[in-house]
Short mmCIF file of C-alpha atoms and ligand atoms in Angstrom, two decimals:
data_model
loop_
_atom_site.label_atom_id
_atom_site.label_comp_id
_atom_site.label_asym_id
_atom_site.label_seq_id
_atom_site.Cartn_x
_atom_site.Cartn_y
_atom_site.Cartn_z
CA UNK A 1 -0.03 0.02 -0.01
CA UNK A 2 1.13 3.49 -0.71
CA UNK A 3 2.43 5.25 2.32
CA UNK A 4 1.41 8.99 2.28
CA UNK A 5 1.45 10.37 -1.56
CA UNK A 6 -0.65 12.32 -3.34
CA UNK A 7 -4.07 10.71 -4.53
CA UNK A 8 -4.39 10.59 -8.53
CA UNK A 9 -6.90 13.23 -9.49
CA UNK A 10 -8.82 11.07 -11.75
CA UNK A 11 -12.27 10.47 -10.08
CA UNK A 12 -13.58 6.96 -10.57
CA UNK A 13 -17.12 6.44 -11.97
CA UNK A 14 -18.86 4.41 -9.33
CA UNK A 15 -21.67 2.25 -9.86
CA UNK A 16 -24.87 3.83 -8.69
CA UNK A 17 -27.30 0.92 -8.87
CA UNK A 18 -27.85 -2.02 -6.71
CA UNK A 19 -25.16 -4.08 -8.60
CA UNK A 20 -22.81 -5.07 -5.78
CA UNK A 21 -23.50 -8.44 -4.92
CA UNK A 22 -20.24 -10.38 -4.50
CA UNK A 23 -18.14 -8.99 -1.51
CA UNK A 24 -14.88 -10.01 -0.35
CA UNK A 25 -13.80 -9.70 3.53
CA UNK A 26 -10.23 -9.87 4.32
CA UNK A 27 -9.61 -11.54 7.65
CA UNK A 28 -11.80 -13.94 10.02
CA UNK A 29 -11.09 -12.41 13.31
CA UNK A 30 -14.18 -10.95 15.36
CA UNK A 31 -14.34 -8.00 12.69
CA UNK A 32 -14.51 -10.25 9.58
CA UNK A 33 -17.00 -12.76 11.28
CA UNK A 34 -19.62 -10.11 12.24
CA UNK A 35 -19.06 -8.28 8.96
CA UNK A 36 -19.60 -11.65 7.03
CA UNK A 37 -22.84 -12.09 8.93
CA UNK A 38 -24.01 -8.58 8.36
CA UNK A 39 -23.40 -8.89 4.73
CA UNK A 40 -25.12 -12.32 4.21
CA UNK A 41 -28.10 -11.01 6.38
CA UNK A 42 -28.27 -8.33 3.63
CA UNK A 43 -28.34 -10.91 0.92
CA UNK A 44 -24.74 -10.56 -0.42
CA UNK A 45 -22.69 -13.52 -1.59
CA UNK A 46 -19.46 -13.29 0.80
CA UNK A 47 -16.23 -14.99 0.75
CA UNK A 48 -14.06 -14.40 3.99
CA UNK A 49 -10.23 -14.67 3.21
CA UNK A 50 -8.31 -15.96 6.21
CA UNK A 51 -4.65 -16.80 6.05
CA UNK A 52 -4.91 -18.67 9.39
CA UNK A 53 -5.81 -22.28 9.92
CA UNK A 54 -8.95 -21.25 12.02
CA UNK A 55 -11.34 -18.36 12.72
CA UNK A 56 -10.74 -16.08 15.61
CA UNK A 57 -7.71 -13.63 14.57
CA UNK A 58 -6.10 -12.25 17.57
CA UNK A 59 -7.73 -14.63 19.86
CA UNK A 60 -5.92 -17.84 18.37
CA UNK A 61 -3.06 -17.89 20.82
CA UNK A 62 0.09 -19.57 19.73
CA UNK A 63 3.43 -20.15 21.56
CA UNK A 64 5.12 -19.44 18.32
CA UNK A 65 7.25 -16.17 18.17
CA UNK A 66 8.92 -14.43 15.31
CA UNK A 67 12.51 -14.72 14.34
CA UNK A 68 13.13 -11.14 14.95
CA UNK A 69 12.00 -10.46 18.55
CA UNK A 70 11.25 -6.83 17.71
CA UNK A 71 9.08 -7.68 14.87
CA UNK A 72 10.75 -5.27 12.46
CA UNK A 73 12.37 -7.26 9.72
CA UNK A 74 10.23 -6.76 6.61
CA UNK A 75 10.70 -10.04 5.39
CA UNK A 76 10.29 -12.00 8.54
CA UNK A 77 7.69 -14.87 8.71
CA UNK A 78 4.81 -13.00 10.62
CA UNK A 79 3.00 -14.48 13.63
CA UNK A 80 -0.45 -12.75 13.56
CA UNK A 81 -1.36 -13.04 17.37
CA UNK A 82 0.14 -10.94 19.97
CA UNK A 83 -1.38 -12.68 23.06
CA UNK A 84 0.42 -13.85 25.88
CA UNK A 85 -0.11 -17.14 27.53
CA UNK A 86 -1.74 -15.82 30.70
CA UNK A 87 -3.67 -13.20 29.02
CA UNK A 88 -7.18 -12.68 30.64
CA UNK A 89 -9.61 -10.05 29.00
CA UNK A 90 -9.34 -6.54 30.28
CA UNK A 91 -12.96 -5.91 29.68
CA UNK A 92 -15.96 -7.91 31.51
CA UNK A 93 -17.63 -10.39 29.11
CA UNK A 94 -21.00 -8.57 29.35
CA UNK A 95 -19.46 -5.57 27.80
CA UNK A 96 -17.44 -7.24 25.36
CA UNK A 97 -19.95 -9.54 23.49
CA UNK A 98 -21.95 -8.70 20.32
CA UNK A 99 -25.33 -7.13 21.36
CA UNK A 100 -27.47 -9.96 19.87
CA UNK A 101 -24.92 -12.84 20.86
CA UNK A 102 -24.13 -12.27 24.34
CA UNK A 103 -20.80 -13.37 25.83
CA UNK A 104 -22.21 -15.39 28.71
CA UNK A 105 -20.60 -18.07 30.69
CA UNK A 106 -21.68 -21.69 29.41
CA UNK A 107 -22.33 -24.56 31.63
CA UNK A 108 -19.60 -26.82 30.45
CA UNK A 109 -16.63 -27.91 32.45
CA UNK A 110 -14.40 -27.27 29.29
CA UNK A 111 -15.19 -23.50 29.32
CA UNK A 112 -13.89 -20.63 31.56
CA UNK A 113 -16.78 -19.14 33.24
CA UNK A 114 -14.95 -16.16 34.75
CA UNK A 115 -16.11 -12.57 34.15
CA UNK A 116 -12.71 -11.76 32.68
CA UNK A 117 -11.97 -15.06 31.15
CA UNK A 118 -8.77 -16.25 29.63
CA UNK A 119 -8.16 -15.91 25.84
CA UNK A 120 -9.22 -19.45 24.94
CA UNK A 121 -12.75 -18.75 26.09
CA UNK A 122 -12.95 -15.53 23.94
CA UNK A 123 -11.67 -17.88 20.99
CA UNK A 124 -14.50 -20.41 21.94
CA UNK A 125 -17.01 -17.75 22.06
CA UNK A 126 -15.97 -16.46 18.32
CA UNK A 127 -16.02 -19.99 17.14
CA UNK A 128 -19.47 -20.49 18.64
CA UNK A 129 -20.60 -17.08 17.06
CA UNK A 130 -19.24 -18.33 13.57
CA UNK A 131 -21.23 -21.71 13.90
CA UNK A 132 -24.38 -20.24 14.95
CA UNK A 133 -24.61 -17.83 12.12
CA UNK A 134 -23.26 -20.31 9.62
CA UNK A 135 -20.32 -18.03 9.08
CA UNK A 136 -17.68 -20.78 9.17
CA UNK A 137 -18.85 -22.20 5.65
CA UNK A 138 -18.00 -18.69 3.97
CA UNK A 139 -14.62 -18.82 5.28
CA UNK A 140 -11.69 -20.06 3.20
CA UNK A 141 -9.05 -20.99 5.73
CA UNK A 142 -5.19 -20.88 5.01
CA UNK A 143 -5.86 -18.44 2.21
CA UNK A 144 -3.53 -15.45 2.49
CA UNK A 145 -4.60 -12.42 0.30
CA UNK A 146 -1.58 -10.91 -1.44
CA UNK A 147 -3.11 -8.11 -3.43
CA UNK A 148 -6.44 -6.04 -3.42
CA UNK A 149 -6.63 -3.51 -6.22
CA UNK A 150 -9.05 -1.60 -8.37
CA UNK A 151 -9.74 -2.73 -11.85
CA UNK A 152 -12.10 -1.32 -14.47
CA UNK A 153 -15.74 -0.68 -13.86
CA UNK A 154 -14.80 0.09 -10.14
CA UNK A 155 -14.42 -3.54 -9.37
CA UNK A 156 -11.82 -5.21 -7.24
CA UNK A 157 -9.22 -7.58 -8.01
CA UNK A 158 -8.35 -9.99 -5.14
CA UNK A 159 -5.29 -12.30 -5.49
CA UNK A 160 -4.97 -15.05 -2.95
CA UNK A 161 -3.07 -18.17 -2.49
CA UNK A 162 -2.62 -21.08 -0.12
CA UNK A 163 -0.77 -19.65 3.05
CA UNK A 164 2.88 -20.31 3.31
CA UNK A 165 3.06 -21.65 -0.28
CA UNK A 166 5.08 -20.10 -3.20
CA UNK A 167 2.07 -20.73 -5.58
CA UNK A 168 1.16 -18.03 -8.08
CA UNK A 169 -2.01 -16.39 -6.61
CA UNK A 170 -5.38 -16.98 -7.84
CA UNK A 171 -7.22 -13.92 -9.39
CA UNK A 172 -10.89 -13.09 -8.32
CA UNK A 173 -13.21 -10.13 -9.01
CA UNK A 174 -15.51 -8.73 -6.46
CA UNK A 175 -17.93 -5.72 -6.34
CA UNK A 176 -16.67 -4.71 -2.90
CA UNK A 177 -14.20 -5.53 -0.42
CA UNK A 178 -14.27 -5.03 3.54
CA UNK A 179 -10.85 -5.04 5.00
CA UNK A 180 -10.82 -6.56 8.53
CA UNK A 181 -7.17 -7.66 8.70
CA UNK A 182 -6.58 -6.30 12.46
CA UNK A 183 -4.05 -3.86 13.75
CA UNK A 184 -2.33 -5.68 16.59
CA UNK A 185 0.65 -7.41 14.62
CA UNK A 186 3.16 -4.93 13.11
CA UNK A 187 5.02 -3.51 16.11
CA UNK A 188 6.00 0.11 16.87
CA UNK A 189 8.98 0.53 19.04
CA UNK A 190 10.41 3.29 20.93
CA UNK A 191 13.10 5.30 19.52
CA UNK A 192 16.01 5.27 21.79
CA UNK A 193 19.27 7.19 21.42
CA UNK A 194 22.16 4.80 21.40
CA UNK A 195 20.16 1.73 21.18
CA UNK A 196 22.02 0.24 18.09
CA UNK A 197 25.09 -0.23 20.29
CA UNK A 198 23.28 -1.17 23.49
CA UNK A 199 24.24 -4.97 24.02
CA UNK A 200 21.23 -6.25 25.81
CA UNK A 201 18.33 -8.09 24.55
CA UNK A 202 15.28 -6.20 22.89
CA UNK A 203 11.70 -7.58 22.36
CA UNK A 204 8.41 -6.26 21.47
CA UNK A 205 5.27 -7.46 23.35
CA UNK A 206 4.19 -8.87 20.22
CA UNK A 207 6.74 -11.60 20.84
CA UNK A 208 6.11 -12.02 24.52
CA UNK A 209 4.46 -15.12 25.66
CA UNK A 210 5.81 -16.31 29.02
CA UNK A 211 7.99 -14.68 31.70
CA UNK A 212 10.67 -17.48 31.99
CA UNK A 213 13.21 -15.95 29.55
CA UNK A 214 13.45 -12.93 32.03
CA UNK A 215 14.44 -15.19 35.18
CA UNK A 216 16.99 -13.18 37.27
CA UNK A 217 17.25 -10.42 34.69
CA UNK A 218 17.06 -6.74 34.97
CA UNK A 219 14.26 -5.55 32.68
CA UNK A 220 13.20 -2.22 31.47
CA UNK A 221 9.82 -2.28 30.08
CA UNK A 222 8.40 0.56 28.04
CA UNK A 223 4.82 1.59 28.02
CA UNK A 224 2.02 1.99 30.32
CA UNK A 225 -0.64 0.18 28.18
CA UNK A 226 -2.96 -2.79 29.59
CA UNK A 227 -0.42 -5.33 28.21
CA UNK A 228 2.38 -3.45 29.66
CA UNK A 229 0.88 -3.41 33.12
CA UNK A 230 0.11 -7.23 33.02
CA UNK A 231 3.49 -8.22 31.60
CA UNK A 232 5.65 -6.10 34.07
CA UNK A 233 3.79 -7.75 36.99
CA UNK A 234 4.17 -11.11 35.45
CA UNK A 235 7.99 -10.67 34.84
CA UNK A 236 8.37 -9.20 38.30
CA UNK A 237 7.66 -12.58 39.67
CA UNK A 238 10.73 -14.03 37.97
CA UNK A 239 13.19 -11.21 37.23
CA UNK A 240 15.70 -9.53 39.46
CA UNK A 241 14.26 -6.19 38.79
CA UNK A 242 11.54 -4.64 36.58
CA UNK A 243 11.85 -0.87 35.54
CA UNK A 244 8.85 0.52 33.85
CA UNK A 245 9.33 3.62 31.81
CA UNK A 246 6.60 5.77 30.19
CA UNK A 247 5.70 9.20 29.02
CA UNK A 248 2.57 9.21 31.06
CA UNK A 249 4.07 8.32 34.46
CA UNK A 250 3.84 11.63 36.63
CA UNK A 251 5.93 12.61 39.67
CA UNK A 252 4.58 11.21 42.76
CA UNK A 253 3.77 7.89 41.15
CA UNK A 254 7.58 7.25 40.23
CA UNK A 255 9.86 5.04 42.33
CA UNK A 256 9.49 1.83 43.83
CA UNK A 257 6.01 0.40 43.60
CA UNK A 258 4.15 -0.48 47.07
CA UNK A 259 3.81 -4.26 47.34
CA UNK A 260 6.75 -5.15 45.31
CA UNK A 261 10.49 -5.36 46.17
CA UNK A 262 11.62 -5.33 42.61
CA UNK A 263 9.44 -3.08 40.56
CA UNK A 264 10.02 0.68 39.83
CA UNK A 265 8.37 3.45 37.73
CA UNK A 266 10.45 5.82 35.74
CA UNK A 267 9.99 8.62 33.32
CA UNK A 268 10.88 7.77 29.74
CA UNK A 269 14.21 6.26 28.68
CA UNK A 270 16.55 9.26 27.86
CA UNK A 271 19.44 7.20 26.08
CA UNK A 272 21.21 3.95 26.55
CA UNK A 273 24.96 3.04 26.37
CA UNK A 274 27.48 0.51 24.85
CA UNK A 275 28.26 -0.83 28.61
CA UNK A 276 24.46 -1.87 29.00
CA UNK A 277 23.35 1.29 30.86
CA UNK A 278 19.90 2.69 30.49
CA UNK A 279 19.50 6.55 31.36
CA UNK A 280 15.99 7.85 32.34
CA UNK A 281 14.85 11.47 31.56
CA UNK A 282 15.19 12.40 35.33
CA UNK A 283 18.88 11.53 35.36
CA UNK A 284 18.52 8.09 37.13
CA UNK A 285 20.11 5.20 35.42
CA UNK A 286 20.60 1.38 35.71
CA UNK A 287 22.46 -1.47 34.06
CA UNK A 288 19.83 -3.59 32.32
CA UNK A 289 19.76 -6.97 30.61
CA UNK A 290 16.65 -6.40 28.49
CA UNK A 291 14.33 -3.93 27.00
CA UNK A 292 10.75 -4.95 26.59
CA UNK A 293 8.73 -2.59 24.17
CA UNK A 294 5.02 -2.43 25.14
CA UNK A 295 4.74 0.44 22.86
CA UNK A 296 1.88 -0.54 20.55
CA UNK A 297 1.40 -1.26 16.89
CA UNK A 298 0.94 0.16 13.38
CA UNK A 299 -1.88 0.00 10.88
CA UNK A 300 -0.55 -2.10 8.10
CA UNK A 301 -2.34 -3.13 4.79
CA UNK A 302 0.49 -4.79 2.57
CA UNK A 303 -1.84 -6.31 0.24
CA UNK A 304 -3.88 -3.13 -0.59
CA UNK A 305 -3.17 -0.87 -3.64
CA UNK A 306 -5.61 2.00 -3.96
CA UNK A 307 -3.78 4.31 -6.36
CA UNK A 308 -3.15 6.69 -3.25
CA UNK A 309 -6.71 7.18 -2.53
CA UNK A 310 -6.02 5.63 0.91
CA UNK A 311 -2.63 6.18 2.69
CA UNK A 312 -1.21 5.43 6.18
CA UNK A 313 0.53 8.51 7.43
CA UNK A 314 1.89 8.61 11.02
CA UNK A 315 -0.59 5.74 11.76
CA UNK A 316 -3.53 7.77 10.41
CA UNK A 317 -5.34 5.56 7.93
CA UNK A 318 -7.12 8.18 5.60
CA UNK A 319 -8.84 9.83 4.31
CA UNK A 320 -11.85 7.78 5.72
CA UNK A 321 -15.31 8.93 6.53
CA UNK A 322 -16.14 7.78 10.06
CA UNK A 323 -13.00 5.73 10.09
CA UNK A 324 -14.68 3.34 7.47
CA UNK A 325 -15.16 4.74 3.96
CA UNK A 326 -12.52 6.33 1.60
CA UNK A 327 -14.95 8.91 0.18
CA UNK A 328 -13.51 8.50 -3.46
CA UNK A 329 -13.92 4.57 -3.19
CA UNK A 330 -17.20 4.49 -1.22
CA UNK A 331 -18.90 2.39 -0.66
CA UNK A 332 -16.79 -0.31 -2.50
CA UNK A 333 -13.94 -0.31 -0.18
CA UNK A 334 -14.47 -0.12 3.67
CA UNK A 335 -12.62 -0.77 6.84
CA UNK A 336 -13.93 -2.40 9.95
CA UNK A 337 -12.10 -2.31 13.24
CA UNK A 338 -9.63 0.75 12.83
CA UNK A 339 -10.73 2.73 15.95
CA UNK A 340 -8.68 1.88 19.04
CA UNK A 341 -9.34 2.41 22.81
CA UNK A 342 -12.83 0.90 22.40
CA UNK A 343 -15.14 -1.97 23.27
CA UNK A 344 -14.17 -3.68 20.00
CA UNK A 345 -16.79 -6.27 19.15
CA UNK A 346 -19.99 -4.25 19.63
CA UNK A 347 -18.40 -1.46 17.32
CA UNK A 348 -17.47 -4.01 14.66
CA UNK A 349 -21.14 -5.08 14.76
CA UNK A 350 -22.40 -1.44 14.03
CA UNK A 351 -19.77 -0.60 11.63
CA UNK A 352 -20.42 -3.76 9.57
CA UNK A 353 -24.33 -3.28 9.78
CA UNK A 354 -23.93 0.27 8.32
CA UNK A 355 -21.61 -1.06 5.57
CA UNK A 356 -23.94 -3.81 4.71
CA UNK A 357 -26.89 -1.29 4.43
CA UNK A 358 -25.03 1.03 2.41
CA UNK A 359 -23.82 -1.67 0.09
CA UNK A 360 -27.09 -2.70 -0.60
CA UNK A 361 -28.46 0.92 -1.10
CA UNK A 362 -30.86 0.65 1.86
CA UNK A 363 -28.92 3.32 3.44
CA UNK A 364 -27.42 6.38 1.92
CA UNK A 365 -24.01 7.80 2.45
CA UNK A 366 -23.50 11.75 1.87
CA UNK A 367 -21.94 12.84 -1.34
CA UNK A 368 -18.33 12.39 -1.95
CA UNK A 369 -17.49 15.75 -1.47
CA UNK A 370 -19.74 16.04 1.85
CA UNK A 371 -17.67 13.04 3.19
CA UNK A 372 -14.45 14.73 2.35
CA UNK A 373 -15.47 17.89 4.19
CA UNK A 374 -16.38 15.80 7.10
CA UNK A 375 -13.14 14.07 7.07
CA UNK A 376 -11.28 17.52 6.92
CA UNK A 377 -13.26 19.18 9.45
CA UNK A 378 -12.48 16.12 11.91
CA UNK A 379 -8.68 16.37 11.14
CA UNK A 380 -8.89 20.15 11.71
CA UNK A 381 -10.53 19.50 15.13
CA UNK A 382 -7.83 17.18 16.15
CA UNK A 383 -5.09 19.57 15.16
CA UNK A 384 -6.94 22.49 17.10
CA UNK A 385 -7.15 20.27 20.06
CA UNK A 386 -3.46 19.26 19.69
CA UNK A 387 -4.13 15.69 19.05
CA UNK A 388 -1.29 14.15 17.37
CA UNK A 389 -2.02 12.54 13.91
CA UNK A 390 -1.15 9.09 15.16
CA UNK A 391 -4.07 9.33 17.60
CA UNK A 392 -6.54 9.73 14.68
CA UNK A 393 -8.26 6.39 15.45
CA UNK A 394 -8.22 6.78 19.21
CA UNK A 395 -11.80 6.97 20.20
CA UNK A 396 -11.35 6.65 24.04
CA UNK A 397 -13.49 9.90 24.74
CA UNK A 398 -16.27 9.23 22.37
CA UNK A 399 -16.67 5.68 21.44
CA UNK A 400 -20.30 5.54 22.65
CA UNK A 401 -21.10 8.77 20.83
CA UNK A 402 -19.68 7.00 17.57
CA UNK A 403 -21.53 3.73 18.35
CA UNK A 404 -24.83 5.63 18.91
CA UNK A 405 -24.22 7.48 15.57
CA UNK A 406 -23.63 4.30 13.78
CA UNK A 407 -26.67 2.99 15.28
CA UNK A 408 -28.80 6.00 14.32
CA UNK A 409 -27.52 5.50 10.79
CA UNK A 410 -28.80 1.96 10.66
CA UNK A 411 -31.93 2.48 12.63
CA UNK A 412 -30.83 0.11 15.30
CA UNK A 413 -30.79 0.50 19.13
CA UNK A 414 -27.69 2.10 20.36
CA UNK A 415 -25.43 0.83 23.34
CA UNK A 416 -27.43 -0.06 26.45
CA UNK A 417 -26.82 2.34 29.44
CA UNK A 418 -25.44 -0.56 31.52
CA UNK A 419 -22.81 -1.11 28.80
CA UNK A 420 -21.55 2.33 29.11
CA UNK A 421 -21.63 2.43 32.83
CA UNK A 422 -20.04 -1.02 33.09
CA UNK A 423 -17.16 0.16 30.78
CA UNK A 424 -16.49 3.17 32.98
CA UNK A 425 -16.82 1.19 36.24
CA UNK A 426 -14.19 -1.19 34.96
CA UNK A 427 -11.80 1.49 34.03
CA UNK A 428 -12.48 2.96 37.57
CA UNK A 429 -11.97 -0.30 39.19
CA UNK A 430 -8.72 -1.06 37.08
CA UNK A 431 -7.31 2.09 38.51
CA UNK A 432 -8.48 1.29 41.99
CA UNK A 433 -7.40 -2.30 42.00
CA UNK A 434 -5.02 -2.78 39.11
CA UNK A 435 -4.06 -6.24 40.45
CA UNK A 436 -7.33 -7.75 41.37
CA UNK A 437 -9.95 -5.75 39.20
CA UNK A 438 -10.70 -9.01 37.03
CA UNK A 439 -11.68 -10.76 40.31
CA UNK A 440 -13.21 -8.03 42.51
CA UNK A 441 -15.82 -5.58 41.44
CA UNK A 442 -18.73 -3.60 42.89
CA UNK A 443 -20.98 -3.12 39.66
CA UNK A 444 -23.47 -5.93 40.57
CA UNK A 445 -26.50 -3.97 39.72
CA UNK A 446 -25.15 -3.23 36.33
CA UNK A 447 -24.54 -7.17 35.85
CA UNK A 448 -28.11 -7.71 36.76
CA UNK A 449 -29.26 -5.33 33.96
CA UNK A 450 -27.23 -6.94 31.61
CA UNK A 451 -28.50 -10.39 32.14
CA UNK A 452 -31.96 -9.20 32.16
CA UNK A 453 -31.33 -7.63 28.66
CA UNK A 454 -29.60 -10.72 27.41
CA UNK A 455 -32.49 -12.92 28.51
CA UNK A 456 -34.74 -10.48 26.51
CA UNK A 457 -32.39 -10.46 23.46
CA UNK A 458 -32.03 -14.28 23.27
CA UNK A 459 -35.79 -15.04 24.16
CA UNK A 460 -37.88 -12.94 21.97
CA UNK A 461 -35.83 -12.24 18.67
CA UNK A 462 -34.84 -8.62 19.57
CA UNK A 463 -31.60 -9.67 17.86
CA UNK A 464 -33.55 -9.38 14.70
CA UNK A 465 -34.60 -5.93 15.07
CA UNK A 466 -31.81 -4.76 12.86
CA UNK A 467 -32.35 -7.30 10.06
CA UNK A 468 -33.01 -5.61 6.74
CA UNK A 469 -36.79 -5.15 6.22
P1 LIG B 501 -7.87 -9.80 14.22
O1 LIG B 501 -8.48 -10.60 15.50
O2 LIG B 501 -6.31 -9.42 14.31
O3 LIG B 501 -8.10 -10.54 13.06
C1 LIG B 501 -7.67 -10.20 11.77
C2 LIG B 501 -7.66 -11.32 10.79
O4 LIG B 501 -7.12 -11.24 9.72
C3 LIG B 501 -6.54 -12.57 11.36
O5 LIG B 501 -7.27 -13.82 11.72
C4 LIG B 501 -5.65 -12.56 10.31
O6 LIG B 501 -5.08 -13.93 10.00
C5 LIG B 501 -6.27 -12.09 9.18
N1 LIG B 501 -5.51 -11.59 8.05
C6 LIG B 501 -4.73 -10.49 8.07
N2 LIG B 501 -4.02 -10.23 6.87
C7 LIG B 501 -4.66 -11.12 5.93
C8 LIG B 501 -4.33 -11.48 4.56
N3 LIG B 501 -3.34 -10.67 4.08
N4 LIG B 501 -4.92 -12.64 4.05
C9 LIG B 501 -5.77 -13.18 4.83
N5 LIG B 501 -6.07 -12.91 6.17
C10 LIG B 501 -5.63 -11.87 6.78
N6 LIG B 501 -10.31 -6.91 22.97
C11 LIG B 501 -11.39 -7.10 23.72
O7 LIG B 501 -12.78 -6.86 23.39
N7 LIG B 501 -11.04 -7.40 25.16
C12 LIG B 501 -9.88 -7.79 25.63
O8 LIG B 501 -9.73 -8.07 26.71
C13 LIG B 501 -8.79 -7.58 24.56
N8 LIG B 501 -7.43 -7.74 24.99
C14 LIG B 501 -6.62 -7.71 24.01
C15 LIG B 501 -5.05 -8.18 24.39
C16 LIG B 501 -4.06 -7.81 23.46
C17 LIG B 501 -2.75 -8.30 23.63
C18 LIG B 501 -4.50 -7.53 21.98
C19 LIG B 501 -3.45 -7.47 20.97
C20 LIG B 501 -5.81 -7.21 21.79
C21 LIG B 501 -6.82 -7.35 22.65
N9 LIG B 501 -8.08 -6.90 22.38
C22 LIG B 501 -9.01 -7.21 23.28
C23 LIG B 501 -8.53 -6.47 20.94
C24 LIG B 501 -8.72 -7.41 19.95
O9 LIG B 501 -7.63 -7.18 18.94
C25 LIG B 501 -9.94 -7.09 19.36
O10 LIG B 501 -11.00 -7.83 20.46
C26 LIG B 501 -10.52 -8.10 18.12
O11 LIG B 501 -10.32 -9.46 18.42
C27 LIG B 501 -9.80 -7.60 16.76
O12 LIG B 501 -10.51 -8.31 15.71
P2 LIG B 501 -10.15 -8.00 14.22
O13 LIG B 501 -11.09 -8.90 13.59
O14 LIG B 501 -10.15 -6.59 13.95
O15 LIG B 501 -8.68 -8.44 14.03
#
């Protein structure tokens, strides 16, 4: 895919009638599965391309890691999932599930009944979802998409081949493509002065699975994300010392952490030296064995060729109307799942309902020019508020407004009040009890409301309220 660059000035003539029937979905993670369901409900013929050997995307845990622990080598064999072995969800299952297919615990000894379950339970839930809605049969497993590009008549050529093979790809033509390839695979690492000569081990959390390799070591972990918090605590149980460095830490929170004799918080790293020393911005320093980058990921669409109509610039994928449609190529190309710092599955459900409705002409998009103006106004508002470009898709402060807007476009119910309140109460609980928030909580009244709704959704067909008429 082109990075930045100037779009060609030729505007494509887009089909105006309801001609689009054959839709390709790239990826069979949570986003691809729910997108396939919505497209099929609308009556499209759908092919889901999935490079892995099962559905579930990120939630397919593997102990395999990449040959380059930092995950930077451009021709390395990529491992898709970034999960570590001990991972439990950081959202309660009631919030996490699709609205019309609640993520409730199953009465089955093989399943994990916890409110914040382990990763395998999420995978099982997604597989149940795929089975329940007959999505599995639409998925071509072990089929890697090599190229998605425009051809004449505004159709899309998709070239795919058996994953891992050297076969020449197979070409197919689709009316529309929905990109659901996930964005937690391509590591972003911190830039550290002197790091090229620093003799220690470096690894990105994408390639972190278990703590044992850090036994008795002095580890500097960069980042204050949910994964960073989990991993630092896990490593502290075996390492000699763990030092967490982050831009977001403020005075007063720095220093040795209560409850641990080997865990410290620091400001960001200032530089590192050939003798193994790591210097922090406040002048403190330590001699470390390893740096673990928990510094997030980059959007990456190596297969996508749009003649410059969609670019990735400093982690902004754009221009995209409402993080979904590139105005010039709408509605025939769309993206599900780009926003981050959200409750993902529920948002995917709404994004894909909107896409399916628009593709079938049941729902209308504004004109290309109006969409472009909307995107430009959005970018200007980010600039005015001093939001860096790389946070374009960070919806932390307005995910529920965004979901409600999508729901209003689709004529569907928006998010339930309990879901919103539960999300905020979970975040509050996480800050109050970072180590035990997954097992201790106080929002029992919200749990009750959620389960009342689940009974209603699953007993009287409320889930069908949003089916096309
Ligand atoms: P993915 O799950 O990544 O799926 C994308 C799919 O596309 C993959 O199956 C991949 O193989 C396929 N693909 C990619 N490129 C190609 C290609 N060229 N050809 C064919 N197939 C391709 N969310 C929560 O709700 N709760 C949590 O507690 C939570 N914890 C998380 C913890 C970690 C460490 C991470 C990394 C993420 C976490 N998430 C959590 C977010 C999680 O990513 C989303 O919940 C969701 O699973 C993303 O789904 P997706 O379909 O967008 O992407």
